[in-house]
Amino acid sequence: MKKIGKLVFPFLLVFFLFISTNIKAETNRNQCYECIENYHLQLDVKNNGIIHVKQDLQYYFGSAKHGIYVSVPEFYFMNFDNTYKAYYWRVDKIVVANDHYNIDQQLKGKVIKIGDEDRLVSGNHHYTIEYDIHSTDLKYHDLEMLYYNIVGSGWNIPILKTSFEIKMPKEFKGKPYFYPPQSSQTKVITDINNQKITGSFNDVIYPGEALTIKLDLPNDYFSFNNNTKIPLIFLGCTMVLLVGGIILFIKYGRDDKIITTVEFQAPDQLSSAEVGYLANNSDFSKNIISLFVYWASKGYLKIRQDSEDKFTFIKIKDIDDHIMSYERSLFKALFNKSDEVASDQLPEGYTDLYTDGSFEYRNHFKGQKAIFEKKASKVQLILGILSFIITPFFIGLLAFNITHSFLIGIATLLITLVLFLISGFLLYSNFTNHFIISKSKRFIKIFASMIGIIIFNIIIYIPIMLLSITYLPLLMGINISFIIIIFVALMSKRTPFYNHVMGQILGLRNFITLVEKDRLELLVHDNPVLFYDILPFAYVLNVSDVWIKNFEHINMVAPDWYDGSLYNGYAFNNIFIYSMLFNSVHTNVESNMIDFGDKTGGFSSGGFGGGGFSGGGFGGGGGGSW
């Protein structure tokens, strides 16, 4: 009897354990209001890293629903040994067998919505979903790996039974490691047969839990498409464009040397605004504002001072016909309704005419007065367009090649174009004909353009590193494009007319900044109003402070075009003319130039609904019913 008892007891123990296990499983199924009774995953891993995924779901609806949704991630932010990396794994070729479905592209990935709004389902329903995932090199030490969520943590219903079948492209030596819920390694049953891994997890996976496989592989196991062709083609195109730009610059763009003349007075054939425009004064408003004193010195108007910062312009006579048409229009518009106009009450619409000046001056200097050679300008235009669009075009093309999304490609192209235009124009402006810019301002401009280029490189560098793109050819091509922009800026060859005029303007500037006191006193003796004649030109050439300082100890007469009570000898030059008149006109004119209005606006954005993309590895996703 004792022997029989020893045999019966283990048998009864095993029997009751078996019964209790089945009771637990049945209890789980009986308590399941909505769940996935069977979840089967097939992975067909290709040599190029593409993973064909097939999900078979035996879904149980406890109440009538339209169907289910399945979220499939495309963007991942992973932490490998405290090193954070981002990845983009494109998902395409989505097919759902025997069911109506649609695909919604959201921020983190795709959501497959299966079912019909006009039809309800309940009880058991079988779903088969297939798609391709384009994996990339993880750039993780010297390893490649299959690191995949067999079940993602985004499911919001329990999964009662899980099975999987993974077909690898070739043999491997490593042993797969699994990360099941609550580290239940013993509950993962696996079998490896040549290149195929099969297995199951015979326990419930609850919402928020995941089952992940990690299989270490040799560094050359996959043959990924690292998008090397487009960066290399881009680099080749920029190098060809650079060589072409250098050849075209030598042939069409090299300037003849400017011969600086000796000048002692303001030019008769040019107004102060024209001089400022030709000298490429970046503050165009100064060129126009200088005309008020220029017109006064030529006898067209008088200036009456009403207070310390308010003046009235009084018309004396109509402006001569030989004066530039745009400047005649400005003068006529100023006195359109009255022969007296206060500096803070300019006529309505005057600032609109004021802002058209840059275009008008470009139209004025053409034909025999053209500033740049036509052939050089045409070559500059073509080369400039190519240099500014080649980088955004190839980066947009690369984005499209990676994502296969026309929308993402166009958006990337436009964003890159805006960033490149900002950085490129900062650089371009440093190498155009700035004859009057100070060394400090030139340094600031160069520094700003270098910062712009560095920021652009950083902005581009981050995503290409995250997406495992061959970055060196791409960054080389980008910076060659910036070098081409320098040649574009230098391509504008000056005409003989422009060289001659600039020789006179630079001669006048040298006279203002270098004239000796004895020579200046002799010139003032011959022309008592020399100071006022040259002042508007000194203003647009950014040397008015030097010109005023030259007259600190020289006796001067008041100009006949000024009517006021604040003239007190030397103070007239330093305080009234420079500090008061120019600043007052500048303030009153520019304060009305730009009306920002009260425009408000905004945008709204939706969140990524339908479950999250958390979990240990790639893929997986999640889902639920709707």
XYZ file of C-alpha atoms in Angstrom:
626
model
C 0.000 0.000 0.000
C 2.813 2.376 0.791
C 4.301 1.791 -2.654
C 0.911 2.441 -4.273
C 0.537 5.646 -2.218
C 3.975 6.841 -3.319
C 2.934 6.348 -6.969
C -0.566 7.818 -6.646
C 0.458 11.016 -4.834
C 2.722 12.432 -7.622
C 0.076 11.469 -10.169
C -2.644 13.324 -8.244
C -0.324 16.342 -7.785
C 0.359 16.577 -11.525
C -3.361 16.063 -12.289
C -4.480 18.882 -9.986
C -1.761 21.211 -11.277
C -2.936 20.487 -14.833
C -6.557 21.064 -13.871
C -5.742 24.309 -12.026
C -3.728 25.604 -14.986
C -6.578 24.890 -17.374
C -9.061 26.385 -14.954
C -6.915 29.541 -14.808
C -6.717 29.705 -18.596
C -10.434 29.088 -18.943
C -11.078 31.654 -16.236
C -9.067 34.209 -18.217
C -11.057 33.429 -21.335
C -14.356 33.438 -19.500
C -13.527 36.775 -17.866
C -12.427 38.294 -21.188
C -14.982 40.909 -22.204
C -12.798 41.960 -25.162
C -9.437 40.417 -25.999
C -7.194 38.808 -28.571
C -7.564 35.089 -28.019
C -4.740 34.146 -30.387
C -2.013 36.444 -31.662
C 0.291 34.957 -34.305
C 3.166 36.944 -35.806
C 5.215 35.992 -38.853
C 8.395 37.938 -39.672
C 10.163 37.366 -42.975
C 13.462 39.234 -42.527
C 15.190 40.079 -45.826
C 18.891 40.444 -46.467
C 18.480 44.189 -47.187
C 16.860 44.787 -43.796
C 13.259 44.885 -45.011
C 10.994 42.953 -42.633
C 7.756 41.581 -44.039
C 5.263 41.404 -41.177
C 2.122 39.306 -41.075
C -0.175 39.555 -38.038
C -2.989 37.021 -37.556
C -5.377 38.084 -34.791
C -8.267 36.056 -33.415
C -10.158 38.977 -31.887
C -13.079 38.579 -29.485
C -15.627 41.401 -29.191
C -17.736 41.295 -26.027
C -20.038 43.931 -27.478
C -20.821 45.183 -30.975
C -18.039 47.312 -32.462
C -17.166 48.534 -35.944
C -13.752 46.898 -35.967
C -10.201 47.434 -34.728
C -7.275 49.770 -35.312
C -3.617 48.753 -35.399
C -0.841 51.279 -34.864
C 2.514 50.673 -36.546
C 5.412 52.903 -35.470
C 7.856 54.498 -37.898
C 9.826 56.844 -35.608
C 11.768 55.450 -32.648
C 13.792 57.040 -29.877
C 15.968 54.320 -28.368
C 18.326 54.149 -25.402
C 21.289 51.840 -25.956
C 23.683 51.806 -22.984
C 22.600 55.340 -21.985
C 23.180 56.509 -25.547
C 20.028 57.911 -27.130
C 19.449 57.415 -30.839
C 16.540 58.201 -33.137
C 15.511 56.064 -36.095
C 13.039 56.210 -38.933
C 11.801 52.852 -40.215
C 9.374 53.383 -43.073
C 6.259 51.202 -43.245
C 4.600 50.480 -46.596
C 2.753 47.839 -48.661
C 0.016 47.582 -46.036
C -2.668 45.019 -46.873
C -5.598 43.778 -44.758
C -7.192 40.591 -46.028
C -10.987 40.361 -46.491
C -11.782 43.564 -44.570
C -12.442 47.189 -45.358
C -9.628 49.418 -44.042
C -7.961 52.802 -44.394
C -4.548 54.114 -43.385
C -3.941 57.290 -41.429
C -0.435 58.794 -41.438
C 0.223 60.380 -38.061
C 3.244 61.932 -36.412
C 4.790 58.765 -34.966
C 3.701 56.306 -37.583
C 0.734 54.771 -39.385
C -2.628 53.738 -37.956
C -4.577 51.052 -39.827
C -8.282 51.405 -39.183
C -10.108 48.174 -40.021
C -13.881 47.884 -40.250
C -16.909 49.665 -41.626
C -18.755 52.603 -40.089
C -22.033 51.184 -41.353
C -21.474 47.682 -40.003
C -21.025 46.229 -36.528
C -19.256 43.034 -35.522
C -19.356 41.032 -32.307
C -18.005 37.769 -30.987
C -14.984 36.217 -32.719
C -13.467 37.809 -35.802
C -10.241 36.948 -37.603
C -7.939 39.705 -38.918
C -4.878 39.321 -41.141
C -2.633 42.380 -41.565
C 0.534 42.473 -43.664
C 3.102 45.223 -44.260
C 6.804 45.870 -44.831
C 9.112 47.599 -42.373
C 12.295 49.104 -43.823
C 14.811 48.715 -41.014
C 18.163 50.504 -40.980
C 21.596 50.004 -39.479
C 21.407 50.684 -35.739
C 24.955 52.102 -35.688
C 25.433 50.314 -32.380
C 29.048 49.324 -31.684
C 30.125 46.626 -34.168
C 26.866 44.705 -33.983
C 23.740 44.336 -35.986
C 20.690 42.842 -34.365
C 17.093 41.849 -34.662
C 15.497 43.838 -31.850
C 11.766 43.584 -32.391
C 8.547 43.773 -30.406
C 6.693 40.561 -31.185
C 3.859 42.154 -29.217
C 3.994 45.902 -28.700
C 2.944 47.571 -25.475
C 0.352 49.741 -27.236
C -2.500 47.213 -27.116
C -5.304 48.284 -24.773
C -6.854 44.802 -24.455
C -5.287 41.565 -23.133
C -3.702 38.967 -25.424
C -4.351 35.446 -24.156
C -1.987 33.415 -26.317
C 0.948 34.473 -28.476
C 2.916 32.577 -31.088
C 5.524 33.673 -33.585
C 7.563 32.513 -36.547
C 10.673 34.434 -37.626
C 12.491 33.599 -40.840
C 16.017 35.028 -41.067
C 17.769 35.634 -44.427
C 20.780 33.481 -43.599
C 22.340 31.461 -40.817
C 23.255 33.009 -37.485
C 25.220 31.808 -34.502
C 23.732 33.782 -31.652
C 20.925 32.673 -29.381
C 17.803 34.866 -29.188
C 16.980 36.509 -25.889
C 13.404 37.409 -24.989
C 11.986 40.209 -22.854
C 8.509 38.940 -21.842
C 6.132 40.538 -19.337
C 7.582 40.455 -15.828
C 10.748 38.766 -17.198
C 8.969 35.387 -17.539
C 11.736 33.818 -19.599
C 10.633 30.284 -18.788
C 7.203 30.888 -20.334
C 8.708 31.610 -23.772
C 8.998 28.320 -25.631
C 11.255 28.500 -28.688
C 12.718 26.275 -31.345
C 15.501 27.152 -33.821
C 15.668 25.245 -37.070
C 18.353 26.516 -39.472
C 17.275 30.079 -40.259
C 13.850 29.931 -38.611
C 12.874 30.803 -35.040
C 9.486 29.611 -33.845
C 7.959 29.906 -30.448
C 5.067 30.818 -28.217
C 4.228 32.586 -24.982
C 1.512 30.731 -23.139
C 0.427 33.362 -20.710
C -1.651 36.519 -20.808
C -0.027 39.728 -22.058
C -1.933 42.566 -20.439
C -2.355 46.159 -21.770
C 0.916 48.051 -21.531
C 3.038 44.887 -21.591
C 5.247 43.703 -24.445
C 7.103 40.665 -25.716
C 10.437 41.499 -27.370
C 13.122 39.421 -29.088
C 16.782 40.453 -29.228
C 19.148 38.546 -31.497
C 22.734 39.772 -31.876
C 24.134 39.403 -35.397
C 27.492 40.033 -37.096
C 28.195 43.552 -38.332
C 27.900 42.536 -41.995
C 24.809 40.373 -41.631
C 22.500 42.811 -43.468
C 23.116 44.756 -46.668
C 21.284 47.971 -45.836
C 20.472 50.682 -48.319
C 22.199 53.611 -46.612
C 21.102 56.178 -49.207
C 24.666 56.754 -50.383
C 23.876 57.456 -54.028
C 22.013 60.746 -53.564
C 24.694 62.360 -51.309
C 27.405 61.293 -53.764
C 25.458 62.641 -56.760
C 24.846 65.853 -54.829
C 28.552 66.211 -54.046
C 29.455 65.598 -57.687
C 26.965 68.234 -58.896
C 28.246 70.864 -56.461
C 31.865 70.216 -57.476
C 30.969 70.579 -61.172
C 29.054 73.770 -60.359
C 31.996 75.117 -58.349
C 34.487 74.497 -61.174
C 32.036 76.040 -63.640
C 31.543 79.031 -61.345
C 35.293 79.643 -61.100
C 35.682 79.480 -64.898
C 32.716 81.821 -65.447
C 34.029 84.247 -62.838
C 37.431 84.416 -64.539
C 35.777 84.986 -67.918
C 32.930 87.352 -67.007
C 33.096 88.457 -63.396
C 36.507 89.929 -62.625
C 36.275 93.689 -62.005
C 38.584 96.306 -63.398
C 40.379 98.303 -60.738
C 38.701 101.486 -59.511
C 40.912 104.570 -59.897
C 40.158 106.900 -56.998
C 40.167 110.576 -58.048
C 40.974 113.664 -55.978
C 37.778 115.494 -55.008
C 37.167 118.711 -53.030
C 33.459 119.235 -53.548
C 30.158 117.443 -53.961
C 29.502 115.927 -57.409
C 27.299 118.035 -59.704
C 25.837 115.158 -61.702
C 24.645 113.032 -58.736
C 22.319 113.672 -55.808
C 23.174 112.525 -52.298
C 20.623 109.688 -52.574
C 22.162 108.494 -55.852
C 25.603 108.526 -54.252
C 24.314 106.480 -51.318
C 22.673 103.994 -53.682
C 25.786 103.630 -55.853
C 27.959 103.204 -52.762
C 25.578 100.389 -51.745
C 24.586 101.888 -48.432
C 22.604 99.118 -46.745
C 20.494 101.718 -44.857
C 18.460 102.902 -47.846
C 16.329 105.215 -45.692
C 19.398 107.372 -45.046
C 19.794 107.930 -48.778
C 16.249 109.302 -49.111
C 16.335 111.339 -45.888
C 19.570 113.024 -47.028
C 17.560 114.607 -49.861
C 15.839 117.049 -47.485
C 19.152 118.791 -46.751
C 20.354 118.240 -50.340
C 17.235 119.994 -51.715
C 17.753 122.808 -49.230
C 21.402 123.274 -50.252
C 20.291 123.433 -53.906
C 17.723 126.160 -53.137
C 14.542 124.136 -53.654
C 13.253 124.500 -50.089
C 13.884 126.132 -46.720
C 13.800 124.458 -43.322
C 12.195 126.217 -40.384
C 12.780 124.938 -36.894
C 9.614 124.951 -34.767
C 10.996 123.140 -31.716
C 13.959 121.034 -30.750
C 12.704 118.050 -32.752
C 10.058 119.488 -35.093
C 10.684 121.225 -38.420
C 8.699 122.647 -41.303
C 9.755 122.310 -44.932
C 8.921 125.355 -47.054
C 8.922 125.082 -50.837
C 10.960 127.748 -52.644
C 10.697 126.557 -56.251
C 9.960 123.486 -58.358
C 12.723 120.964 -58.723
C 14.731 121.085 -61.980
C 13.996 118.704 -64.853
C 17.501 117.269 -64.943
C 17.008 115.802 -61.466
C 16.166 112.081 -61.377
C 12.442 111.432 -61.983
C 11.922 109.530 -58.743
C 13.428 112.366 -56.680
C 11.214 114.826 -58.549
C 8.219 112.659 -57.654
C 9.244 112.656 -53.986
C 9.583 116.443 -53.984
C 6.261 116.941 -55.792
C 4.444 114.564 -53.432
C 5.920 116.361 -50.401
C 4.337 119.659 -51.438
C 1.275 118.223 -53.173
C -1.295 120.073 -51.047
C 0.679 122.902 -49.503
C 3.972 124.737 -49.856
C 4.616 124.186 -46.144
C 4.799 120.702 -44.602
C 5.671 119.806 -40.989
C 8.209 117.014 -40.500
C 5.713 115.007 -38.417
C 2.808 115.497 -40.841
C 3.985 114.117 -44.152
C 1.278 113.811 -46.857
C -0.846 110.667 -46.967
C 0.739 108.024 -49.173
C 4.164 109.674 -49.015
C 5.745 106.739 -47.205
C 4.406 104.374 -49.890
C 6.274 106.371 -52.510
C 9.268 106.473 -50.200
C 9.479 102.686 -49.988
C 9.482 102.301 -53.792
C 12.883 103.971 -53.982
C 15.131 100.935 -54.308
C 13.206 99.715 -57.362
C 13.185 103.191 -58.909
C 16.947 103.603 -58.539
C 17.555 100.224 -60.183
C 15.487 101.391 -63.147
C 17.300 104.716 -63.274
C 20.772 103.218 -63.597
C 20.505 101.345 -66.871
C 21.566 101.811 -70.466
C 24.603 104.073 -70.570
C 24.334 104.464 -66.795
C 24.195 100.723 -66.147
C 26.037 99.628 -63.026
C 26.888 96.054 -64.004
C 27.743 94.326 -67.279
C 24.765 92.505 -68.832
C 26.588 89.251 -69.600
C 28.005 89.044 -66.096
C 24.554 89.748 -64.616
C 22.940 86.966 -66.680
C 25.638 84.488 -65.677
C 25.294 85.632 -62.053
C 21.523 85.083 -62.128
C 21.781 81.560 -63.542
C 24.635 80.543 -61.247
C 22.860 82.124 -58.279
C 19.627 80.211 -58.874
C 21.524 76.931 -59.215
C 23.630 77.557 -56.101
C 20.604 78.405 -53.970
C 18.348 75.532 -55.079
C 20.811 72.644 -55.461
C 21.114 71.951 -51.714
C 17.369 72.148 -50.883
C 16.562 70.059 -53.984
C 18.873 67.172 -53.080
C 17.966 67.225 -49.378
C 14.281 67.184 -50.318
C 14.990 64.342 -52.764
C 16.811 62.442 -50.021
C 13.878 62.916 -47.637
C 11.502 61.619 -50.305
C 13.786 58.642 -51.016
C 13.844 57.715 -47.324
C 10.166 58.242 -46.536
C 8.603 57.690 -49.977
C 6.290 60.556 -49.020
C 5.863 63.320 -51.579
C 4.520 65.629 -48.860
C 7.545 65.082 -46.587
C 9.906 65.562 -49.536
C 8.308 68.896 -50.533
C 8.118 70.092 -46.917
C 11.799 69.236 -46.374
C 12.733 71.009 -49.608
C 10.851 74.188 -48.623
C 12.183 74.261 -45.044
C 15.737 73.692 -46.268
C 15.283 76.367 -48.942
C 14.238 78.970 -46.354
C 17.149 78.115 -44.044
C 19.626 78.069 -46.927
C 18.361 81.402 -48.296
C 18.847 83.056 -44.907
C 22.376 81.670 -44.465
C 23.272 82.166 -48.127
C 22.141 85.786 -48.343
C 24.041 86.658 -45.179
C 27.147 85.270 -46.883
C 26.281 86.833 -50.257
C 25.963 90.314 -48.754
C 29.526 90.151 -47.404
C 31.042 89.905 -50.886
C 28.944 92.393 -52.840
C 30.217 95.918 -53.492
C 30.072 97.528 -50.056
C 32.362 100.516 -50.403
C 31.416 102.400 -47.260
C 30.980 99.721 -44.627
C 33.271 99.986 -41.613
C 35.616 97.195 -40.591
C 33.616 96.545 -37.439
C 30.356 96.218 -39.369
C 32.033 94.020 -41.976
C 33.325 91.786 -39.162
C 29.829 91.588 -37.649
C 28.350 90.665 -41.034
C 30.967 87.977 -41.656
C 30.521 86.642 -38.117
C 26.729 86.540 -38.569
C 27.042 84.694 -41.884
C 29.457 82.148 -40.374
C 27.051 81.561 -37.488
C 24.250 81.112 -40.023
C 26.283 78.534 -41.955
C 27.204 76.663 -38.762
C 23.567 76.596 -37.603
C 22.468 75.339 -41.020
C 25.071 72.564 -40.910
C 23.974 71.548 -37.413
C 20.301 71.506 -38.378
C 21.093 69.270 -41.362
C 23.671 67.151 -39.503
C 21.319 65.993 -36.734
C 18.706 64.213 -38.885
C 21.229 62.690 -41.317
C 23.138 61.208 -38.386
C 19.961 59.926 -36.754
C 18.812 58.348 -39.997
C 22.183 56.651 -40.603
C 22.819 58.530 -43.859
C 26.332 58.811 -45.266
C 26.890 62.332 -43.994
C 30.351 63.362 -45.232
C 29.476 63.776 -48.950
C 26.273 65.578 -47.977
C 27.980 68.084 -45.670
C 30.789 68.602 -48.185
C 28.229 69.357 -50.899
C 26.377 71.802 -48.644
C 29.497 73.801 -47.850
C 30.682 73.766 -51.470
C 27.315 75.385 -52.268
C 28.175 78.185 -49.837
C 31.540 78.655 -51.582
C 29.716 78.908 -54.930
C 27.583 81.715 -53.446
C 30.774 83.715 -52.857
C 31.581 83.481 -56.571
C 27.989 84.456 -57.355
C 28.413 87.612 -55.267
C 31.708 88.438 -56.980
C 30.245 87.804 -60.445
C 28.645 91.274 -60.734
C 31.234 92.996 -62.928
C 31.185 96.805 -62.776
C 30.710 98.821 -65.973
C 33.223 101.562 -66.976
C 30.567 104.133 -65.945
C 30.255 102.609 -62.471
C 34.029 102.373 -62.049
C 34.402 106.057 -63.027
C 31.627 107.251 -60.691
C 32.879 105.118 -57.800
C 36.339 106.618 -58.286
C 34.773 110.044 -57.679
C 32.665 108.874 -54.730
C 35.623 107.217 -53.019
C 37.661 110.356 -53.736
C 34.976 112.453 -52.003
C 34.940 110.076 -49.038
C 38.733 110.282 -48.771
C 38.485 114.081 -48.835
C 35.909 114.057 -45.996
C 37.920 111.707 -43.796
C 41.486 112.833 -44.609
C 41.353 116.587 -45.383
C 43.773 118.729 -43.382
C 42.557 121.764 -41.460
C 44.623 124.285 -43.445
C 43.317 123.005 -46.777
C 39.754 122.982 -45.400
C 39.993 126.606 -44.232
C 41.098 127.699 -47.683
C 38.224 125.831 -49.304
C 35.705 127.365 -46.872
C 37.096 130.797 -47.653
C 36.326 130.226 -51.329
C 32.990 128.501 -50.637
C 31.470 129.487 -47.244
C 28.651 126.918 -47.561
C 30.961 124.014 -48.371
C 29.965 122.296 -45.121
C 26.257 122.278 -46.043
C 26.876 121.254 -49.640
C 28.811 118.143 -48.653
C 26.891 117.261 -45.458
C 24.143 115.138 -47.143
C 26.831 113.207 -49.043
C 28.799 112.612 -45.848
C 25.561 111.400 -44.263
C 24.926 108.690 -46.895
C 28.616 107.699 -46.890
C 28.420 107.172 -43.089
C 31.131 109.780 -42.333
C 28.986 112.759 -41.273
C 30.418 112.633 -37.743
C 33.930 113.010 -39.194
C 32.806 115.855 -41.459
C 31.198 117.740 -38.532
C 34.273 117.221 -36.361
C 36.445 118.773 -39.088
C 34.553 122.087 -38.583
C 34.694 122.253 -34.796
C 37.093 125.199 -34.853
C 36.270 126.809 -38.186
C 34.148 129.965 -38.330
C 31.067 129.410 -40.461
C 28.046 131.319 -41.679
C 24.510 130.072 -41.170
C 22.898 128.638 -44.291
C 20.325 130.862 -45.972
C 17.912 127.922 -46.168
C 17.630 127.630 -42.352
C 15.141 129.646 -40.317
C 15.317 129.140 -36.565
C 16.364 130.462 -33.221
C 18.733 127.740 -32.008
C 21.697 128.808 -34.110
C 24.519 129.713 -31.757
C 27.741 129.542 -33.707
C 29.542 126.230 -33.634
C 26.615 124.457 -31.971
C 24.682 124.857 -35.223
C 26.848 122.276 -36.990
C 27.046 119.660 -34.304
C 23.640 119.783 -32.706
C 21.125 121.204 -35.159
C 22.206 119.769 -38.486
C 23.228 116.288 -37.465
C 21.551 115.434 -34.182
C 18.279 117.269 -34.718
C 17.454 117.601 -38.391
C 18.477 114.218 -39.746
C 17.290 112.327 -36.674
C 13.950 114.148 -36.642
C 13.222 113.500 -40.312
C 14.401 109.905 -39.975
C 12.112 109.297 -36.991
C 9.037 110.958 -38.478
C 9.368 109.272 -41.853
C 10.270 105.763 -40.709
C 7.668 105.682 -37.924
C 4.977 105.565 -40.621
C 6.704 103.181 -43.017
C 5.606 99.852 -41.544
C 2.216 99.144 -40.013
C 2.306 95.790 -38.360
C -1.385 95.929 -37.520
C -3.130 93.764 -35.001
C -2.987 90.400 -36.663
C -3.528 87.333 -34.611
C -3.533 83.751 -35.666
C -2.723 80.293 -34.549
C -2.846 76.672 -35.362
C -4.028 73.517 -33.742
C -2.611 70.070 -33.939
C -3.994 66.710 -33.019
C -2.286 64.124 -30.911
C -1.365 60.631 -32.023
C -4.438 58.683 -31.029
C -5.100 55.008 -30.939
C -2.492 53.787 -28.533
C 1.162 54.440 -27.930
C 4.418 53.180 -29.379
C 6.172 52.254 -26.185
C 7.950 48.951 -25.723
C 11.465 47.642 -25.686
C 12.285 47.146 -29.356
C 11.240 48.184 -32.825
C 7.921 47.394 -34.480
C 5.063 45.979 -32.486
C 2.823 48.981 -32.028
C -0.559 48.299 -30.554
C -4.258 48.794 -31.078
C -7.769 48.231 -29.887
C -11.402 48.438 -31.030
C -13.497 51.314 -32.327
